[in-house]
């Protein structure tokens, strides 16, 4: 859907196993509260944001101390925390709204998938909700059990999980769980249980689950341009690696990085592996120049096939750092 003229004008100006690991790409890291961030040697060890994040508009936040904390790999005591992702829903017009990854730093354990689901069930933070991030998880939903074997995660949830909401809400919550669990390389598909009972028909709307499901079953929960890495509010490193999937006209779209004042630092055409009715993947590296660490904006967008007007715009705040 096309942005209105006023929104467009503003947009153009404004800036569970120990062996589990995220299965694709780089989430990015986040900065320490008093200094610029550096990128972890292990690209999958990505600290979650703490404190407020700025509006994804290129305008610096008025919140004090908005820089998230970091968890850098360095000699010394063993890490006591780990970083996982939870997938929520970022609002917006059709083509722009859909699943989005957020970061959570949690106590280190040998069951990261369980930690990720508990983070998902806890819902978005107040700051994230202020950026149109919501969750379809019904209140009171509890994790009763989770096993992973031969690539299949079997998740047992309380009865509240299938209560309330129409078919759209049910598809959203199922997609959130599937994407959260399949961030781990040991999980390829998910089977759902409610109170220990394997589910074949889900909720009062009668949504069918014909066996285990995977990411491909919930592509309709994604925006036209789905940036899976970096996550919302993460530091993107320099150069920045941006990866995900897209279904846009002729597989072509643009990725723009803006600094804290809304100035365009880089604007590059990106090609997905498939388009015009099929969803392809993309993975690009973008260098940029900033004099100091700061919040900026990552924007992925597509030009209308009719007149080039930006559409399918997805943007959110990211932490930028000088190169080197």
PDB file of C-alpha atoms in Angstrom:
ATOM      1  CA  UNK A   1       0.000   0.000   0.000  1.00  0.00           C
ATOM      2  CA  UNK A   2       1.275   3.472  -0.857  1.00  0.00           C
ATOM      3  CA  UNK A   3       2.134   5.902   1.874  1.00  0.00           C
ATOM      4  CA  UNK A   4       0.091   9.071   1.971  1.00  0.00           C
ATOM      5  CA  UNK A   5       1.860  12.146   0.607  1.00  0.00           C
ATOM      6  CA  UNK A   6       2.415  13.594   4.049  1.00  0.00           C
ATOM      7  CA  UNK A   7       3.771  10.374   5.526  1.00  0.00           C
ATOM      8  CA  UNK A   8       5.975   9.859   2.493  1.00  0.00           C
ATOM      9  CA  UNK A   9       7.426  13.335   2.728  1.00  0.00           C
ATOM     10  CA  UNK A  10       8.221  12.808   6.375  1.00  0.00           C
ATOM     11  CA  UNK A  11       9.666   9.370   5.687  1.00  0.00           C
ATOM     12  CA  UNK A  12      12.010  10.712   3.052  1.00  0.00           C
ATOM     13  CA  UNK A  13      13.262  13.436   5.326  1.00  0.00           C
ATOM     14  CA  UNK A  14      13.496  11.489   8.597  1.00  0.00           C
ATOM     15  CA  UNK A  15      15.992   9.547   9.083  1.00  0.00           C
ATOM     16  CA  UNK A  16      16.531 -26.352  24.050  1.00  0.00           C
ATOM     17  CA  UNK A  17      19.971 -27.481  24.039  1.00  0.00           C
ATOM     18  CA  UNK A  18      23.428 -26.188  24.799  1.00  0.00           C
ATOM     19  CA  UNK A  19      24.294 -26.716  21.148  1.00  0.00           C
ATOM     20  CA  UNK A  20      21.448 -24.486  19.986  1.00  0.00           C
ATOM     21  CA  UNK A  21      22.417 -21.366  18.102  1.00  0.00           C
ATOM     22  CA  UNK A  22      20.562 -18.938  15.848  1.00  0.00           C
ATOM     23  CA  UNK A  23      20.253 -20.540  12.454  1.00  0.00           C
ATOM     24  CA  UNK A  24      20.820 -17.652  10.029  1.00  0.00           C
ATOM     25  CA  UNK A  25      22.543 -14.338   9.653  1.00  0.00           C
ATOM     26  CA  UNK A  26      23.557 -11.592  12.054  1.00  0.00           C
ATOM     27  CA  UNK A  27      21.279  -9.887  14.512  1.00  0.00           C
ATOM     28  CA  UNK A  28      23.738  -7.143  15.361  1.00  0.00           C
ATOM     29  CA  UNK A  29      25.004  -6.124  18.768  1.00  0.00           C
ATOM     30  CA  UNK A  30      24.043  -3.323  21.107  1.00  0.00           C
ATOM     31  CA  UNK A  31      26.242  -0.684  22.735  1.00  0.00           C
ATOM     32  CA  UNK A  32      27.383  -0.280  26.314  1.00  0.00           C
ATOM     33  CA  UNK A  33      25.639   2.570  28.134  1.00  0.00           C
ATOM     34  CA  UNK A  34      28.672   4.839  28.266  1.00  0.00           C
ATOM     35  CA  UNK A  35      30.628   4.092  25.099  1.00  0.00           C
ATOM     36  CA  UNK A  36      30.332   3.123  21.474  1.00  0.00           C
ATOM     37  CA  UNK A  37      29.537  -0.491  20.680  1.00  0.00           C
ATOM     38  CA  UNK A  38      31.717  -2.994  18.938  1.00  0.00           C
ATOM     39  CA  UNK A  39      30.560  -6.103  17.139  1.00  0.00           C
ATOM     40  CA  UNK A  40      30.861  -9.434  18.912  1.00  0.00           C
ATOM     41  CA  UNK A  41      33.373 -11.859  17.480  1.00  0.00           C
ATOM     42  CA  UNK A  42      30.555 -14.403  17.420  1.00  0.00           C
ATOM     43  CA  UNK A  43      27.877 -12.722  15.268  1.00  0.00           C
ATOM     44  CA  UNK A  44      25.082 -14.681  16.942  1.00  0.00           C
ATOM     45  CA  UNK A  45      25.837 -13.432  20.448  1.00  0.00           C
ATOM     46  CA  UNK A  46      23.652 -10.373  20.268  1.00  0.00           C
ATOM     47  CA  UNK A  47      22.716  -8.568  23.475  1.00  0.00           C
ATOM     48  CA  UNK A  48      19.163  -7.397  23.867  1.00  0.00           C
ATOM     49  CA  UNK A  49      18.228  -3.755  24.282  1.00  0.00           C
ATOM     50  CA  UNK A  50      17.752  -2.322  27.758  1.00  0.00           C
ATOM     51  CA  UNK A  51      16.018   0.962  28.381  1.00  0.00           C
ATOM     52  CA  UNK A  52      14.135   3.056  25.872  1.00  0.00           C
ATOM     53  CA  UNK A  53      14.727   3.030  22.150  1.00  0.00           C
ATOM     54  CA  UNK A  54      14.170   6.077  19.990  1.00  0.00           C
ATOM     55  CA  UNK A  55      11.389   6.651  17.536  1.00  0.00           C
ATOM     56  CA  UNK A  56      12.228   5.060  14.166  1.00  0.00           C
ATOM     57  CA  UNK A  57      12.105   8.451  12.509  1.00  0.00           C
ATOM     58  CA  UNK A  58      15.718   9.527  12.407  1.00  0.00           C
ATOM     59  CA  UNK A  59      15.080  11.908  15.302  1.00  0.00           C
ATOM     60  CA  UNK A  60      17.243  11.377  18.408  1.00  0.00           C
ATOM     61  CA  UNK A  61      15.299  10.208  21.455  1.00  0.00           C
ATOM     62  CA  UNK A  62      14.607  12.550  24.345  1.00  0.00           C
ATOM     63  CA  UNK A  63      14.918   9.638  26.751  1.00  0.00           C
ATOM     64  CA  UNK A  64      18.013   9.811  28.989  1.00  0.00           C
ATOM     65  CA  UNK A  65      20.516   7.019  28.641  1.00  0.00           C
ATOM     66  CA  UNK A  66      18.887   5.284  25.705  1.00  0.00           C
ATOM     67  CA  UNK A  67      21.930   3.169  24.855  1.00  0.00           C
ATOM     68  CA  UNK A  68      21.301  -0.523  25.531  1.00  0.00           C
ATOM     69  CA  UNK A  69      23.794  -2.622  27.432  1.00  0.00           C
ATOM     70  CA  UNK A  70      26.338  -4.841  25.750  1.00  0.00           C
ATOM     71  CA  UNK A  71      27.684  -8.311  26.346  1.00  0.00           C
ATOM     72  CA  UNK A  72      31.038  -8.459  24.619  1.00  0.00           C
ATOM     73  CA  UNK A  73      33.206 -11.529  24.173  1.00  0.00           C
ATOM     74  CA  UNK A  74      36.414 -10.906  26.084  1.00  0.00           C
ATOM     75  CA  UNK A  75      38.818 -12.736  28.387  1.00  0.00           C
ATOM     76  CA  UNK A  76      37.614 -13.023  31.949  1.00  0.00           C
ATOM     77  CA  UNK A  77      34.855 -14.745  33.900  1.00  0.00           C
ATOM     78  CA  UNK A  78      32.472 -16.939  31.952  1.00  0.00           C
ATOM     79  CA  UNK A  79      29.373 -15.160  30.669  1.00  0.00           C
ATOM     80  CA  UNK A  80      26.361 -15.386  32.944  1.00  0.00           C
ATOM     81  CA  UNK A  81      23.843 -14.322  30.327  1.00  0.00           C
ATOM     82  CA  UNK A  82      22.887 -15.280  26.803  1.00  0.00           C
ATOM     83  CA  UNK A  83      20.968 -13.519  24.076  1.00  0.00           C
ATOM     84  CA  UNK A  84      17.874 -14.903  22.392  1.00  0.00           C
ATOM     85  CA  UNK A  85      15.190 -13.578  20.087  1.00  0.00           C
ATOM     86  CA  UNK A  86      11.438 -13.386  20.474  1.00  0.00           C
ATOM     87  CA  UNK A  87       9.185 -12.610  17.533  1.00  0.00           C
ATOM     88  CA  UNK A  88       6.381 -10.100  17.940  1.00  0.00           C
ATOM     89  CA  UNK A  89       4.263  -8.136  15.452  1.00  0.00           C
ATOM     90  CA  UNK A  90       5.297  -4.701  14.191  1.00  0.00           C
ATOM     91  CA  UNK A  91       2.280  -2.674  13.114  1.00  0.00           C
ATOM     92  CA  UNK A  92       1.866  -0.658   9.955  1.00  0.00           C
ATOM     93  CA  UNK A  93      -0.120  -0.557   6.716  1.00  0.00           C
ATOM     94  CA  UNK A  94      -0.615  -3.716   4.622  1.00  0.00           C
ATOM     95  CA  UNK A  95       2.723  -4.826   3.183  1.00  0.00           C
ATOM     96  CA  UNK A  96       4.633  -3.225   6.047  1.00  0.00           C
ATOM     97  CA  UNK A  97       3.156  -4.904   9.145  1.00  0.00           C
ATOM     98  CA  UNK A  98       4.190  -8.370  10.268  1.00  0.00           C
ATOM     99  CA  UNK A  99       6.567 -10.373  12.409  1.00  0.00           C
ATOM    100  CA  UNK A 100       9.663  -8.689  13.829  1.00  0.00           C
ATOM    101  CA  UNK A 101      12.559 -10.020  15.912  1.00  0.00           C
ATOM    102  CA  UNK A 102      13.436  -8.359  19.217  1.00  0.00           C
ATOM    103  CA  UNK A 103      16.342  -9.211  21.486  1.00  0.00           C
ATOM    104  CA  UNK A 104      16.336 -10.432  25.055  1.00  0.00           C
ATOM    105  CA  UNK A 105      19.324 -10.936  27.345  1.00  0.00           C
ATOM    106  CA  UNK A 106      18.480 -13.712  29.782  1.00  0.00           C
ATOM    107  CA  UNK A 107      20.356 -15.797  32.375  1.00  0.00           C
ATOM    108  CA  UNK A 108      22.574 -18.333  30.663  1.00  0.00           C
ATOM    109  CA  UNK A 109      21.193 -21.863  30.642  1.00  0.00           C
ATOM    110  CA  UNK A 110      21.348 -25.103  28.699  1.00  0.00           C
ATOM    111  CA  UNK A 111      17.753 -24.577  27.513  1.00  0.00           C
ATOM    112  CA  UNK A 112      17.809 -21.470  25.310  1.00  0.00           C
ATOM    113  CA  UNK A 113      14.639 -22.476  23.444  1.00  0.00           C
ATOM    114  CA  UNK A 114      12.710 -22.543  26.716  1.00  0.00           C
ATOM    115  CA  UNK A 115      14.126 -19.135  27.606  1.00  0.00           C
ATOM    116  CA  UNK A 116      13.076 -17.789  24.212  1.00  0.00           C
ATOM    117  CA  UNK A 117       9.487 -19.008  24.611  1.00  0.00           C
ATOM    118  CA  UNK A 118       9.258 -17.574  28.115  1.00  0.00           C
ATOM    119  CA  UNK A 119      10.498 -14.248  26.744  1.00  0.00           C
ATOM    120  CA  UNK A 120       7.851 -14.453  24.025  1.00  0.00           C
ATOM    121  CA  UNK A 121       5.086 -15.162  26.535  1.00  0.00           C
ATOM    122  CA  UNK A 122       6.241 -12.185  28.640  1.00  0.00           C
ATOM    123  CA  UNK A 123       5.334  -9.906  25.744  1.00  0.00           C
ATOM    124  CA  UNK A 124       6.891  -6.739  24.336  1.00  0.00           C
ATOM    125  CA  UNK A 125       8.320  -4.088  26.648  1.00  0.00           C
ATOM    126  CA  UNK A 126       6.576  -0.786  27.244  1.00  0.00           C
ATOM    127  CA  UNK A 127       9.066   0.921  24.924  1.00  0.00           C
ATOM    128  CA  UNK A 128       8.440  -1.652  22.208  1.00  0.00           C
ATOM    129  CA  UNK A 129       4.687  -1.244  22.563  1.00  0.00           C
ATOM    130  CA  UNK A 130       5.244   2.460  22.047  1.00  0.00           C
ATOM    131  CA  UNK A 131       6.720   1.571  18.648  1.00  0.00           C
ATOM    132  CA  UNK A 132       3.639  -0.388  17.520  1.00  0.00           C
ATOM    133  CA  UNK A 133       5.030  -3.755  18.569  1.00  0.00           C
ATOM    134  CA  UNK A 134       2.341  -6.088  19.878  1.00  0.00           C
ATOM    135  CA  UNK A 135       1.842  -9.784  20.591  1.00  0.00           C
ATOM    136  CA  UNK A 136      -1.017 -12.172  19.831  1.00  0.00           C
ATOM    137  CA  UNK A 137      -0.195 -14.307  22.889  1.00  0.00           C
ATOM    138  CA  UNK A 138      -3.337 -14.440  25.109  1.00  0.00           C
ATOM    139  CA  UNK A 139      -2.886 -13.284  28.699  1.00  0.00           C
ATOM    140  CA  UNK A 140      -2.142 -16.120  31.091  1.00  0.00           C
ATOM    141  CA  UNK A 141      -0.570 -18.414  28.492  1.00  0.00           C
ATOM    142  CA  UNK A 142       2.044 -20.650  30.099  1.00  0.00           C
ATOM    143  CA  UNK A 143       4.732 -22.975  28.818  1.00  0.00           C
ATOM    144  CA  UNK A 144       4.120 -26.455  30.258  1.00  0.00           C
ATOM    145  CA  UNK A 145       6.838 -28.325  28.425  1.00  0.00           C
ATOM    146  CA  UNK A 146       9.229 -28.258  25.468  1.00  0.00           C
ATOM    147  CA  UNK A 147      11.242 -31.046  23.871  1.00  0.00           C
ATOM    148  CA  UNK A 148      13.485 -30.996  20.793  1.00  0.00           C
ATOM    149  CA  UNK A 149      14.355 -34.175  18.916  1.00  0.00           C
ATOM    150  CA  UNK A 150      15.502 -34.749  15.344  1.00  0.00           C
ATOM    151  CA  UNK A 151      14.702 -31.194  14.318  1.00  0.00           C
ATOM    152  CA  UNK A 152      11.175 -31.254  15.761  1.00  0.00           C
ATOM    153  CA  UNK A 153      10.223 -29.038  18.713  1.00  0.00           C
ATOM    154  CA  UNK A 154       7.142 -30.240  20.579  1.00  0.00           C
ATOM    155  CA  UNK A 155       5.716 -27.437  22.668  1.00  0.00           C
ATOM    156  CA  UNK A 156       3.070 -27.948  25.354  1.00  0.00           C
ATOM    157  CA  UNK A 157       1.123 -24.803  26.270  1.00  0.00           C
ATOM    158  CA  UNK A 158      -1.660 -24.063  28.719  1.00  0.00           C
ATOM    159  CA  UNK A 159      -5.280 -23.814  27.599  1.00  0.00           C
ATOM    160  CA  UNK A 160      -5.146 -20.012  27.632  1.00  0.00           C
ATOM    161  CA  UNK A 161      -2.964 -20.125  24.517  1.00  0.00           C
ATOM    162  CA  UNK A 162      -5.851 -21.209  22.286  1.00  0.00           C
ATOM    163  CA  UNK A 163      -8.391 -18.875  23.886  1.00  0.00           C
ATOM    164  CA  UNK A 164      -9.667 -15.570  22.518  1.00  0.00           C
ATOM    165  CA  UNK A 165      -9.132 -13.941  19.158  1.00  0.00           C
ATOM    166  CA  UNK A 166     -10.199 -14.762  15.628  1.00  0.00           C
ATOM    167  CA  UNK A 167      -8.361 -16.691  12.960  1.00  0.00           C
ATOM    168  CA  UNK A 168      -5.966 -13.787  12.239  1.00  0.00           C
ATOM    169  CA  UNK A 169      -4.908 -13.651  15.887  1.00  0.00           C
ATOM    170  CA  UNK A 170      -4.457 -17.431  15.988  1.00  0.00           C
ATOM    171  CA  UNK A 171      -2.260 -17.423  12.892  1.00  0.00           C
ATOM    172  CA  UNK A 172      -0.235 -14.572  14.393  1.00  0.00           C
ATOM    173  CA  UNK A 173       0.423 -16.394  17.665  1.00  0.00           C
ATOM    174  CA  UNK A 174       1.285 -19.670  15.937  1.00  0.00           C
ATOM    175  CA  UNK A 175       3.685 -17.821  13.647  1.00  0.00           C
ATOM    176  CA  UNK A 176       5.283 -16.064  16.614  1.00  0.00           C
ATOM    177  CA  UNK A 177       5.988 -19.381  18.326  1.00  0.00           C
ATOM    178  CA  UNK A 178       7.262 -21.060  15.157  1.00  0.00           C
ATOM    179  CA  UNK A 179       9.651 -18.231  14.279  1.00  0.00           C
ATOM    180  CA  UNK A 180      10.866 -17.952  17.876  1.00  0.00           C
ATOM    181  CA  UNK A 181      11.701 -21.667  18.066  1.00  0.00           C
ATOM    182  CA  UNK A 182      13.184 -21.987  14.584  1.00  0.00           C
ATOM    183  CA  UNK A 183      15.804 -19.340  15.304  1.00  0.00           C
ATOM    184  CA  UNK A 184      17.752 -22.337  16.636  1.00  0.00           C
ATOM    185  CA  UNK A 185      19.598 -24.585  14.195  1.00  0.00           C
ATOM    186  CA  UNK A 186      18.296 -27.669  16.023  1.00  0.00           C
ATOM    187  CA  UNK A 187      14.655 -26.797  15.228  1.00  0.00           C
ATOM    188  CA  UNK A 188      13.130 -27.107  11.760  1.00  0.00           C
ATOM    189  CA  UNK A 189       9.462 -27.632  12.605  1.00  0.00           C
ATOM    190  CA  UNK A 190       7.089 -27.311  15.556  1.00  0.00           C
ATOM    191  CA  UNK A 191       4.290 -29.531  16.897  1.00  0.00           C
ATOM    192  CA  UNK A 192       1.750 -27.937  19.241  1.00  0.00           C
ATOM    193  CA  UNK A 193       0.149 -29.443  22.320  1.00  0.00           C
ATOM    194  CA  UNK A 194      -2.433 -27.876  24.643  1.00  0.00           C
ATOM    195  CA  UNK A 195      -2.445 -29.251  28.199  1.00  0.00           C
ATOM    196  CA  UNK A 196      -0.570 -32.312  26.906  1.00  0.00           C
ATOM    197  CA  UNK A 197      -2.992 -32.956  24.015  1.00  0.00           C
ATOM    198  CA  UNK A 198      -1.627 -32.813  20.460  1.00  0.00           C
ATOM    199  CA  UNK A 199      -3.579 -30.195  18.533  1.00  0.00           C
ATOM    200  CA  UNK A 200      -5.067 -30.874  15.100  1.00  0.00           C
ATOM    201  CA  UNK A 201      -7.774 -28.176  15.174  1.00  0.00           C
ATOM    202  CA  UNK A 202      -6.751 -25.016  16.947  1.00  0.00           C
ATOM    203  CA  UNK A 203      -9.062 -22.600  18.794  1.00  0.00           C
ATOM    204  CA  UNK A 204     -12.761 -21.854  18.433  1.00  0.00           C
ATOM    205  CA  UNK A 205     -12.134 -20.704  14.856  1.00  0.00           C
ATOM    206  CA  UNK A 206     -11.139 -24.236  13.916  1.00  0.00           C
ATOM    207  CA  UNK A 207      -7.718 -23.436  12.455  1.00  0.00           C
ATOM    208  CA  UNK A 208      -6.335 -26.745  11.197  1.00  0.00           C
ATOM    209  CA  UNK A 209      -2.855 -27.960  12.075  1.00  0.00           C
ATOM    210  CA  UNK A 210      -2.100 -30.940   9.873  1.00  0.00           C
ATOM    211  CA  UNK A 211       1.010 -32.055  11.661  1.00  0.00           C
ATOM    212  CA  UNK A 212       4.185 -30.120  12.493  1.00  0.00           C
ATOM    213  CA  UNK A 213       4.595 -26.660  10.956  1.00  0.00           C
ATOM    214  CA  UNK A 214       7.595 -24.542  10.000  1.00  0.00           C
ATOM    215  CA  UNK A 215       8.455 -21.037   8.857  1.00  0.00           C
ATOM    216  CA  UNK A 216       7.178 -21.656   5.348  1.00  0.00           C
ATOM    217  CA  UNK A 217       3.678 -22.202   6.765  1.00  0.00           C
ATOM    218  CA  UNK A 218       3.552 -18.635   8.076  1.00  0.00           C
ATOM    219  CA  UNK A 219       4.945 -16.571   5.239  1.00  0.00           C
ATOM    220  CA  UNK A 220       1.647 -14.673   5.247  1.00  0.00           C
ATOM    221  CA  UNK A 221       2.627 -13.298   8.658  1.00  0.00           C
ATOM    222  CA  UNK A 222       5.627 -11.487   7.171  1.00  0.00           C
ATOM    223  CA  UNK A 223       5.803  -7.998   5.680  1.00  0.00           C
ATOM    224  CA  UNK A 224       6.641  -7.730   1.987  1.00  0.00           C
ATOM    225  CA  UNK A 225      10.251  -7.008   3.013  1.00  0.00           C
ATOM    226  CA  UNK A 226      11.162  -8.984   6.132  1.00  0.00           C
ATOM    227  CA  UNK A 227      14.427  -7.889   7.755  1.00  0.00           C
ATOM    228  CA  UNK A 228      15.281 -10.741  10.124  1.00  0.00           C
ATOM    229  CA  UNK A 229      18.777  -9.409  10.892  1.00  0.00           C
ATOM    230  CA  UNK A 230      19.416  -7.013  12.507  1.00  0.00           C
ATOM    231  CA  UNK A 231      16.676  -7.192  15.098  1.00  0.00           C
ATOM    232  CA  UNK A 232      14.600  -4.218  16.195  1.00  0.00           C
ATOM    233  CA  UNK A 233      16.760  -1.869  18.291  1.00  0.00           C
ATOM    234  CA  UNK A 234      20.013  -3.774  17.734  1.00  0.00           C
ATOM    235  CA  UNK A 235      23.407  -2.378  16.779  1.00  0.00           C
ATOM    236  CA  UNK A 236      24.154  -3.214  13.164  1.00  0.00           C
ATOM    237  CA  UNK A 237      27.952  -3.022  13.178  1.00  0.00           C
ATOM    238  CA  UNK A 238      29.938  -1.253  10.492  1.00  0.00           C
ATOM    239  CA  UNK A 239      29.777  -2.491   7.838  1.00  0.00           C
ATOM    240  CA  UNK A 240      26.213  -3.553   8.540  1.00  0.00           C
ATOM    241  CA  UNK A 241      24.882  -6.920   7.485  1.00  0.00           C
ATOM    242  CA  UNK A 242      21.177  -6.884   6.569  1.00  0.00           C
ATOM    243  CA  UNK A 243      19.456 -10.201   5.834  1.00  0.00           C
ATOM    244  CA  UNK A 244      15.950 -11.547   5.451  1.00  0.00           C
ATOM    245  CA  UNK A 245      13.403 -12.327   2.760  1.00  0.00           C
ATOM    246  CA  UNK A 246      11.194 -10.363   0.383  1.00  0.00           C
ATOM    247  CA  UNK A 247       8.338 -10.772  -2.067  1.00  0.00           C
ATOM    248  CA  UNK A 248       8.336  -7.616  -4.209  1.00  0.00           C
ATOM    249  CA  UNK A 249       8.053  -6.676  -7.881  1.00  0.00           C
ATOM    250  CA  UNK A 250      10.957  -8.110  -9.874  1.00  0.00           C
ATOM    251  CA  UNK A 251      12.686  -8.969  -6.566  1.00  0.00           C
ATOM    252  CA  UNK A 252      14.177  -5.457  -6.308  1.00  0.00           C
ATOM    253  CA  UNK A 253      13.910  -3.071  -3.353  1.00  0.00           C
ATOM    254  CA  UNK A 254      16.074  -0.621  -1.440  1.00  0.00           C
ATOM    255  CA  UNK A 255      17.730  -0.544   1.974  1.00  0.00           C
ATOM    256  CA  UNK A 256      18.487   2.863   3.483  1.00  0.00           C
ATOM    257  CA  UNK A 257      20.437   3.718   6.634  1.00  0.00           C
ATOM    258  CA  UNK A 258      19.871   7.164   8.184  1.00  0.00           C
ATOM    259  CA  UNK A 259      21.796   8.822  10.999  1.00  0.00           C
ATOM    260  CA  UNK A 260      20.307  10.326  14.152  1.00  0.00           C
ATOM    261  CA  UNK A 261      19.409  13.544  12.341  1.00  0.00           C
ATOM    262  CA  UNK A 262      17.658  11.788   9.466  1.00  0.00           C
ATOM    263  CA  UNK A 263      20.533  12.203   6.979  1.00  0.00           C
ATOM    264  CA  UNK A 264      20.869   9.368   4.466  1.00  0.00           C
ATOM    265  CA  UNK A 265      24.142   7.530   5.016  1.00  0.00           C
ATOM    266  CA  UNK A 266      23.641   4.804   2.441  1.00  0.00           C
ATOM    267  CA  UNK A 267      20.849   3.918   0.040  1.00  0.00           C
ATOM    268  CA  UNK A 268      21.341   0.772  -2.000  1.00  0.00           C
ATOM    269  CA  UNK A 269      19.252  -1.383  -4.285  1.00  0.00           C
ATOM    270  CA  UNK A 270      18.980  -4.970  -3.084  1.00  0.00           C
ATOM    271  CA  UNK A 271      17.912  -8.025  -5.062  1.00  0.00           C
ATOM    272  CA  UNK A 272      16.140 -10.957  -3.457  1.00  0.00           C
ATOM    273  CA  UNK A 273      16.585 -14.412  -4.952  1.00  0.00           C
ATOM    274  CA  UNK A 274      12.956 -14.410  -6.117  1.00  0.00           C
ATOM    275  CA  UNK A 275      10.137 -11.901  -6.512  1.00  0.00           C
ATOM    276  CA  UNK A 276       6.844 -10.962  -8.192  1.00  0.00           C
ATOM    277  CA  UNK A 277       4.769 -13.552  -6.370  1.00  0.00           C
ATOM    278  CA  UNK A 278       7.443 -15.659  -4.716  1.00  0.00           C
ATOM    279  CA  UNK A 279       9.506 -14.939  -1.630  1.00  0.00           C
ATOM    280  CA  UNK A 280      13.269 -14.877  -2.026  1.00  0.00           C
ATOM    281  CA  UNK A 281      16.098 -14.326   0.426  1.00  0.00           C
ATOM    282  CA  UNK A 282      18.632 -11.506   0.573  1.00  0.00           C
ATOM    283  CA  UNK A 283      21.850 -10.879   2.491  1.00  0.00           C
ATOM    284  CA  UNK A 284      23.814  -7.662   1.918  1.00  0.00           C
ATOM    285  CA  UNK A 285      26.622  -5.785   3.640  1.00  0.00           C
ATOM    286  CA  UNK A 286      26.503  -1.988   3.761  1.00  0.00           C
ATOM    287  CA  UNK A 287      29.244   0.357   4.920  1.00  0.00           C
ATOM    288  CA  UNK A 288      28.405   3.810   6.264  1.00  0.00           C
ATOM    289  CA  UNK A 289      30.166   6.767   7.876  1.00  0.00           C
ATOM    290  CA  UNK A 290      29.272   8.341  11.235  1.00  0.00           C
ATOM    291  CA  UNK A 291      31.590  10.408  13.459  1.00  0.00           C
ATOM    292  CA  UNK A 292      30.312   8.839  16.676  1.00  0.00           C
ATOM    293  CA  UNK A 293      28.011   6.102  17.933  1.00  0.00           C
ATOM    294  CA  UNK A 294      24.352   7.077  17.758  1.00  0.00           C
ATOM    295  CA  UNK A 295      20.845   5.851  17.159  1.00  0.00           C
ATOM    296  CA  UNK A 296      19.787   5.808  13.541  1.00  0.00           C
ATOM    297  CA  UNK A 297      17.151   4.240  11.332  1.00  0.00           C
ATOM    298  CA  UNK A 298      17.190   1.161   9.127  1.00  0.00           C
ATOM    299  CA  UNK A 299      14.597   1.436   6.362  1.00  0.00           C
ATOM    300  CA  UNK A 300      13.700  -1.219   3.790  1.00  0.00           C
ATOM    301  CA  UNK A 301      11.271  -0.166   1.092  1.00  0.00           C
ATOM    302  CA  UNK A 302      10.019  -0.858  -2.387  1.00  0.00           C
ATOM    303  CA  UNK A 303       9.260   1.558  -5.228  1.00  0.00           C
ATOM    304  CA  UNK A 304       5.797   1.230  -6.713  1.00  0.00           C
ATOM    305  CA  UNK A 305       5.788  -0.544 -10.081  1.00  0.00           C
ATOM    306  CA  UNK A 306       3.428   2.176 -11.310  1.00  0.00           C
ATOM    307  CA  UNK A 307       5.286   5.375 -10.457  1.00  0.00           C
ATOM    308  CA  UNK A 308       8.149   4.559  -8.076  1.00  0.00           C
ATOM    309  CA  UNK A 309       6.329   5.857  -4.991  1.00  0.00           C
ATOM    310  CA  UNK A 310       7.765   4.205  -1.841  1.00  0.00           C
ATOM    311  CA  UNK A 311       5.605   1.393  -0.486  1.00  0.00           C
ATOM    312  CA  UNK A 312       5.997  -1.641   1.751  1.00  0.00           C
ATOM    313  CA  UNK A 313       8.129   0.593   3.988  1.00  0.00           C
ATOM    314  CA  UNK A 314       9.508  -1.095   7.101  1.00  0.00           C
ATOM    315  CA  UNK A 315      11.781   0.863   9.406  1.00  0.00           C
ATOM    316  CA  UNK A 316      12.997   0.768  12.952  1.00  0.00           C
ATOM    317  CA  UNK A 317      15.774   2.124  15.172  1.00  0.00           C
ATOM    318  CA  UNK A 318      19.265   0.666  15.065  1.00  0.00           C
ATOM    319  CA  UNK A 319      22.528   1.597  16.801  1.00  0.00           C
ATOM    320  CA  UNK A 320      25.194   2.950  14.474  1.00  0.00           C
ATOM    321  CA  UNK A 321      28.933   2.977  15.144  1.00  0.00           C
ATOM    322  CA  UNK A 322      32.010   4.386  13.368  1.00  0.00           C
ATOM    323  CA  UNK A 323      33.900   1.962  11.149  1.00  0.00           C
ATOM    324  CA  UNK A 324      37.096   0.371  12.380  1.00  0.00           C
TER     325      UNK A 324
END
